[in-house]
């Protein structure tokens, strides 16, 4: 079965989303497992914990759960999302992120930008609602970009390397 061709708007949304996702993995490239697991900021989150958050709370939640209406088993407590168990391989967390991106891209490609979410978590967002796939993708672009910035700052604190360099 061939997949229907996606429109220009969907291609643009996917390209913009990808432009925010790529730095997440690029920023972390070359860090040791120890550095990926080490909290650097007083809040205590780790780089690999941020990737887990992006995997579960962002990609899986918004696209598989909200857009596609899939039943997702998601424990939204801070401990479940942000903490990566010591016995969980860092490479597995990174691979999970890549796989979730593939799932999300397939859902976005198969959904029209004006499509309403299949499910809305009213209990999590009282008084707030995104009405279309387009709005959800824009929300995820913003959230991913914000978190990529967090990762870039933490990477600079770890070893001085930066992904985004602002010049005058």
mmCIF file of C-alpha atoms in Angstrom:
data_model
loop_
_atom_site.group_PDB
_atom_site.id
_atom_site.type_symbol
_atom_site.label_atom_id
_atom_site.label_comp_id
_atom_site.label_asym_id
_atom_site.label_seq_id
_atom_site.Cartn_x
_atom_site.Cartn_y
_atom_site.Cartn_z
ATOM 1 C CA UNK A 1 0.000 0.000 0.000
ATOM 2 C CA UNK A 2 1.416 3.349 -0.984
ATOM 3 C CA UNK A 3 1.247 6.241 1.421
ATOM 4 C CA UNK A 4 -0.602 9.309 0.155
ATOM 5 C CA UNK A 5 1.558 12.252 -0.847
ATOM 6 C CA UNK A 6 1.822 14.840 1.871
ATOM 7 C CA UNK A 7 1.122 18.483 1.213
ATOM 8 C CA UNK A 8 3.460 21.437 1.283
ATOM 9 C CA UNK A 9 2.248 22.588 4.702
ATOM 10 C CA UNK A 10 2.853 19.190 6.264
ATOM 11 C CA UNK A 11 6.310 19.015 4.669
ATOM 12 C CA UNK A 12 7.073 22.461 6.093
ATOM 13 C CA UNK A 13 5.839 21.501 9.564
ATOM 14 C CA UNK A 14 7.925 18.308 9.500
ATOM 15 C CA UNK A 15 11.020 20.187 8.320
ATOM 16 C CA UNK A 16 10.615 22.791 11.070
ATOM 17 C CA UNK A 17 10.086 20.112 13.691
ATOM 18 C CA UNK A 18 13.121 18.177 12.458
ATOM 19 C CA UNK A 19 15.206 21.355 12.646
ATOM 20 C CA UNK A 20 14.468 21.460 16.394
ATOM 21 C CA UNK A 21 14.903 17.715 17.012
ATOM 22 C CA UNK A 22 18.310 17.391 15.324
ATOM 23 C CA UNK A 23 20.138 19.582 17.851
ATOM 24 C CA UNK A 24 18.852 17.471 20.745
ATOM 25 C CA UNK A 25 20.940 14.504 19.617
ATOM 26 C CA UNK A 26 23.743 16.613 18.154
ATOM 27 C CA UNK A 27 24.270 18.539 21.382
ATOM 28 C CA UNK A 28 24.733 15.302 23.304
ATOM 29 C CA UNK A 29 27.054 13.636 20.802
ATOM 30 C CA UNK A 30 30.379 12.705 22.336
ATOM 31 C CA UNK A 31 29.287 12.926 25.968
ATOM 32 C CA UNK A 32 30.077 9.953 28.159
ATOM 33 C CA UNK A 33 27.342 7.938 29.844
ATOM 34 C CA UNK A 34 28.496 9.481 33.107
ATOM 35 C CA UNK A 35 28.067 13.029 31.770
ATOM 36 C CA UNK A 36 24.669 12.202 30.269
ATOM 37 C CA UNK A 37 23.496 10.959 33.684
ATOM 38 C CA UNK A 38 25.079 13.707 35.768
ATOM 39 C CA UNK A 39 22.816 16.476 37.080
ATOM 40 C CA UNK A 40 24.451 19.825 36.360
ATOM 41 C CA UNK A 41 21.773 22.299 37.433
ATOM 42 C CA UNK A 42 20.277 22.656 40.934
ATOM 43 C CA UNK A 43 16.948 21.261 39.702
ATOM 44 C CA UNK A 44 18.696 17.908 39.276
ATOM 45 C CA UNK A 45 17.614 16.915 35.781
ATOM 46 C CA UNK A 46 20.084 15.093 33.558
ATOM 47 C CA UNK A 47 20.677 15.251 29.834
ATOM 48 C CA UNK A 48 19.451 11.697 29.349
ATOM 49 C CA UNK A 49 16.438 12.468 31.563
ATOM 50 C CA UNK A 50 15.615 15.375 29.237
ATOM 51 C CA UNK A 51 15.740 13.022 26.240
ATOM 52 C CA UNK A 52 13.403 10.646 28.072
ATOM 53 C CA UNK A 53 11.034 13.575 28.730
ATOM 54 C CA UNK A 54 11.136 14.537 25.050
ATOM 55 C CA UNK A 55 10.448 10.920 24.105
ATOM 56 C CA UNK A 56 7.520 10.244 26.441
ATOM 57 C CA UNK A 57 6.012 13.610 27.405
ATOM 58 C CA UNK A 58 6.474 15.260 24.043
ATOM 59 C CA UNK A 59 6.712 12.936 21.030
ATOM 60 C CA UNK A 60 4.697 9.963 22.349
ATOM 61 C CA UNK A 61 2.161 11.985 24.326
ATOM 62 C CA UNK A 62 1.322 14.597 21.691
ATOM 63 C CA UNK A 63 1.429 12.501 18.543
ATOM 64 C CA UNK A 64 0.542 8.945 19.508
ATOM 65 C CA UNK A 65 -1.714 9.882 22.403
ATOM 66 C CA UNK A 66 -3.375 13.179 21.466
ATOM 67 C CA UNK A 67 -3.267 13.202 17.661
ATOM 68 C CA UNK A 68 -3.703 9.478 16.964
ATOM 69 C CA UNK A 69 -5.722 8.626 20.070
ATOM 70 C CA UNK A 70 -3.562 5.621 20.912
ATOM 71 C CA UNK A 71 -3.764 4.328 24.435
ATOM 72 C CA UNK A 72 -0.393 5.207 25.882
ATOM 73 C CA UNK A 73 0.829 4.011 29.223
ATOM 74 C CA UNK A 74 2.283 7.210 30.604
ATOM 75 C CA UNK A 75 3.127 7.837 34.222
ATOM 76 C CA UNK A 76 3.464 11.604 34.299
ATOM 77 C CA UNK A 77 5.101 11.753 37.708
ATOM 78 C CA UNK A 78 8.485 13.452 37.670
ATOM 79 C CA UNK A 79 10.283 10.330 38.852
ATOM 80 C CA UNK A 80 8.920 8.168 36.058
ATOM 81 C CA UNK A 81 9.700 10.558 33.217
ATOM 82 C CA UNK A 82 12.852 12.404 34.197
ATOM 83 C CA UNK A 83 14.824 9.664 35.935
ATOM 84 C CA UNK A 84 16.558 7.035 33.867
ATOM 85 C CA UNK A 85 17.252 3.870 35.841
ATOM 86 C CA UNK A 86 20.907 2.997 36.392
ATOM 87 C CA UNK A 87 20.386 -0.320 34.598
ATOM 88 C CA UNK A 88 18.849 1.344 31.542
ATOM 89 C CA UNK A 89 21.370 1.847 28.751
ATOM 90 C CA UNK A 90 21.855 5.414 27.529
ATOM 91 C CA UNK A 91 21.879 4.128 23.950
ATOM 92 C CA UNK A 92 18.438 2.584 24.524
ATOM 93 C CA UNK A 93 17.032 5.940 25.682
ATOM 94 C CA UNK A 94 18.474 7.678 22.617
ATOM 95 C CA UNK A 95 17.149 4.914 20.338
ATOM 96 C CA UNK A 96 13.697 5.235 21.950
ATOM 97 C CA UNK A 97 13.740 8.948 21.079
ATOM 98 C CA UNK A 98 14.653 8.204 17.464
ATOM 99 C CA UNK A 99 11.929 5.546 17.209
ATOM 100 C CA UNK A 100 9.315 7.821 18.735
ATOM 101 C CA UNK A 101 10.227 10.489 16.190
ATOM 102 C CA UNK A 102 9.623 7.944 13.410
ATOM 103 C CA UNK A 103 6.198 7.111 14.865
ATOM 104 C CA UNK A 104 5.357 10.797 15.194
ATOM 105 C CA UNK A 105 6.440 11.587 11.645
ATOM 106 C CA UNK A 106 4.261 8.778 10.302
ATOM 107 C CA UNK A 107 1.263 10.116 12.234
ATOM 108 C CA UNK A 108 1.895 13.690 11.080
ATOM 109 C CA UNK A 109 2.315 12.541 7.464
ATOM 110 C CA UNK A 110 -0.977 10.624 7.575
ATOM 111 C CA UNK A 111 -2.980 13.427 9.211
ATOM 112 C CA UNK A 112 -4.220 16.628 7.621
ATOM 113 C CA UNK A 113 -3.038 19.818 9.324
ATOM 114 C CA UNK A 114 -6.634 20.823 10.131
ATOM 115 C CA UNK A 115 -7.490 17.498 11.798
ATOM 116 C CA UNK A 116 -8.758 17.700 15.351
ATOM 117 C CA UNK A 117 -7.017 15.639 18.036
ATOM 118 C CA UNK A 118 -8.444 12.148 18.476
ATOM 119 C CA UNK A 119 -8.131 12.589 22.264
ATOM 120 C CA UNK A 120 -7.747 15.624 24.496
ATOM 121 C CA UNK A 121 -6.437 15.339 28.094
ATOM 122 C CA UNK A 122 -8.766 17.894 29.651
ATOM 123 C CA UNK A 123 -7.751 16.820 33.153
ATOM 124 C CA UNK A 124 -4.134 17.772 32.434
ATOM 125 C CA UNK A 125 -4.928 21.036 30.667
ATOM 126 C CA UNK A 126 -8.072 22.623 32.104
ATOM 127 C CA UNK A 127 -8.920 25.737 30.123
ATOM 128 C CA UNK A 128 -6.250 25.069 27.477
ATOM 129 C CA UNK A 129 -6.800 23.287 24.196
ATOM 130 C CA UNK A 130 -5.030 22.796 20.910
ATOM 131 C CA UNK A 131 -7.600 22.282 18.158
ATOM 132 C CA UNK A 132 -5.645 20.972 15.169
ATOM 133 C CA UNK A 133 -2.611 18.913 14.227
ATOM 134 C CA UNK A 134 -1.057 22.169 13.000
ATOM 135 C CA UNK A 135 -1.352 23.723 16.472
ATOM 136 C CA UNK A 136 0.028 20.588 18.128
ATOM 137 C CA UNK A 137 3.048 20.471 15.823
ATOM 138 C CA UNK A 138 3.748 24.161 16.470
ATOM 139 C CA UNK A 139 3.477 23.510 20.217
ATOM 140 C CA UNK A 140 5.942 20.594 19.956
ATOM 141 C CA UNK A 141 8.341 22.671 17.836
ATOM 142 C CA UNK A 142 8.364 25.308 20.566
ATOM 143 C CA UNK A 143 8.791 22.815 23.397
ATOM 144 C CA UNK A 144 11.548 20.908 21.606
ATOM 145 C CA UNK A 145 13.419 24.118 20.755
ATOM 146 C CA UNK A 146 13.204 25.252 24.379
ATOM 147 C CA UNK A 147 14.566 21.955 25.662
ATOM 148 C CA UNK A 148 17.308 21.879 23.029
ATOM 149 C CA UNK A 149 18.383 25.248 24.412
ATOM 150 C CA UNK A 150 18.442 23.804 27.915
ATOM 151 C CA UNK A 151 20.603 20.928 26.692
ATOM 152 C CA UNK A 152 22.948 23.307 24.868
ATOM 153 C CA UNK A 153 23.495 25.361 28.027
ATOM 154 C CA UNK A 154 24.118 22.252 30.120
ATOM 155 C CA UNK A 155 26.536 20.881 27.514
ATOM 156 C CA UNK A 156 28.491 24.122 27.728
ATOM 157 C CA UNK A 157 28.668 23.750 31.510
ATOM 158 C CA UNK A 158 29.868 20.140 31.180
ATOM 159 C CA UNK A 159 32.720 20.588 28.714
ATOM 160 C CA UNK A 160 32.515 24.035 27.104
ATOM 161 C CA UNK A 161 31.111 22.778 23.793
ATOM 162 C CA UNK A 162 28.141 24.636 22.330
ATOM 163 C CA UNK A 163 25.783 23.739 19.534
ATOM 164 C CA UNK A 164 24.201 27.147 19.086
ATOM 165 C CA UNK A 165 26.732 29.950 19.069
ATOM 166 C CA UNK A 166 25.512 33.504 19.008
ATOM 167 C CA UNK A 167 27.868 36.023 17.468
ATOM 168 C CA UNK A 168 27.648 39.751 17.190
#
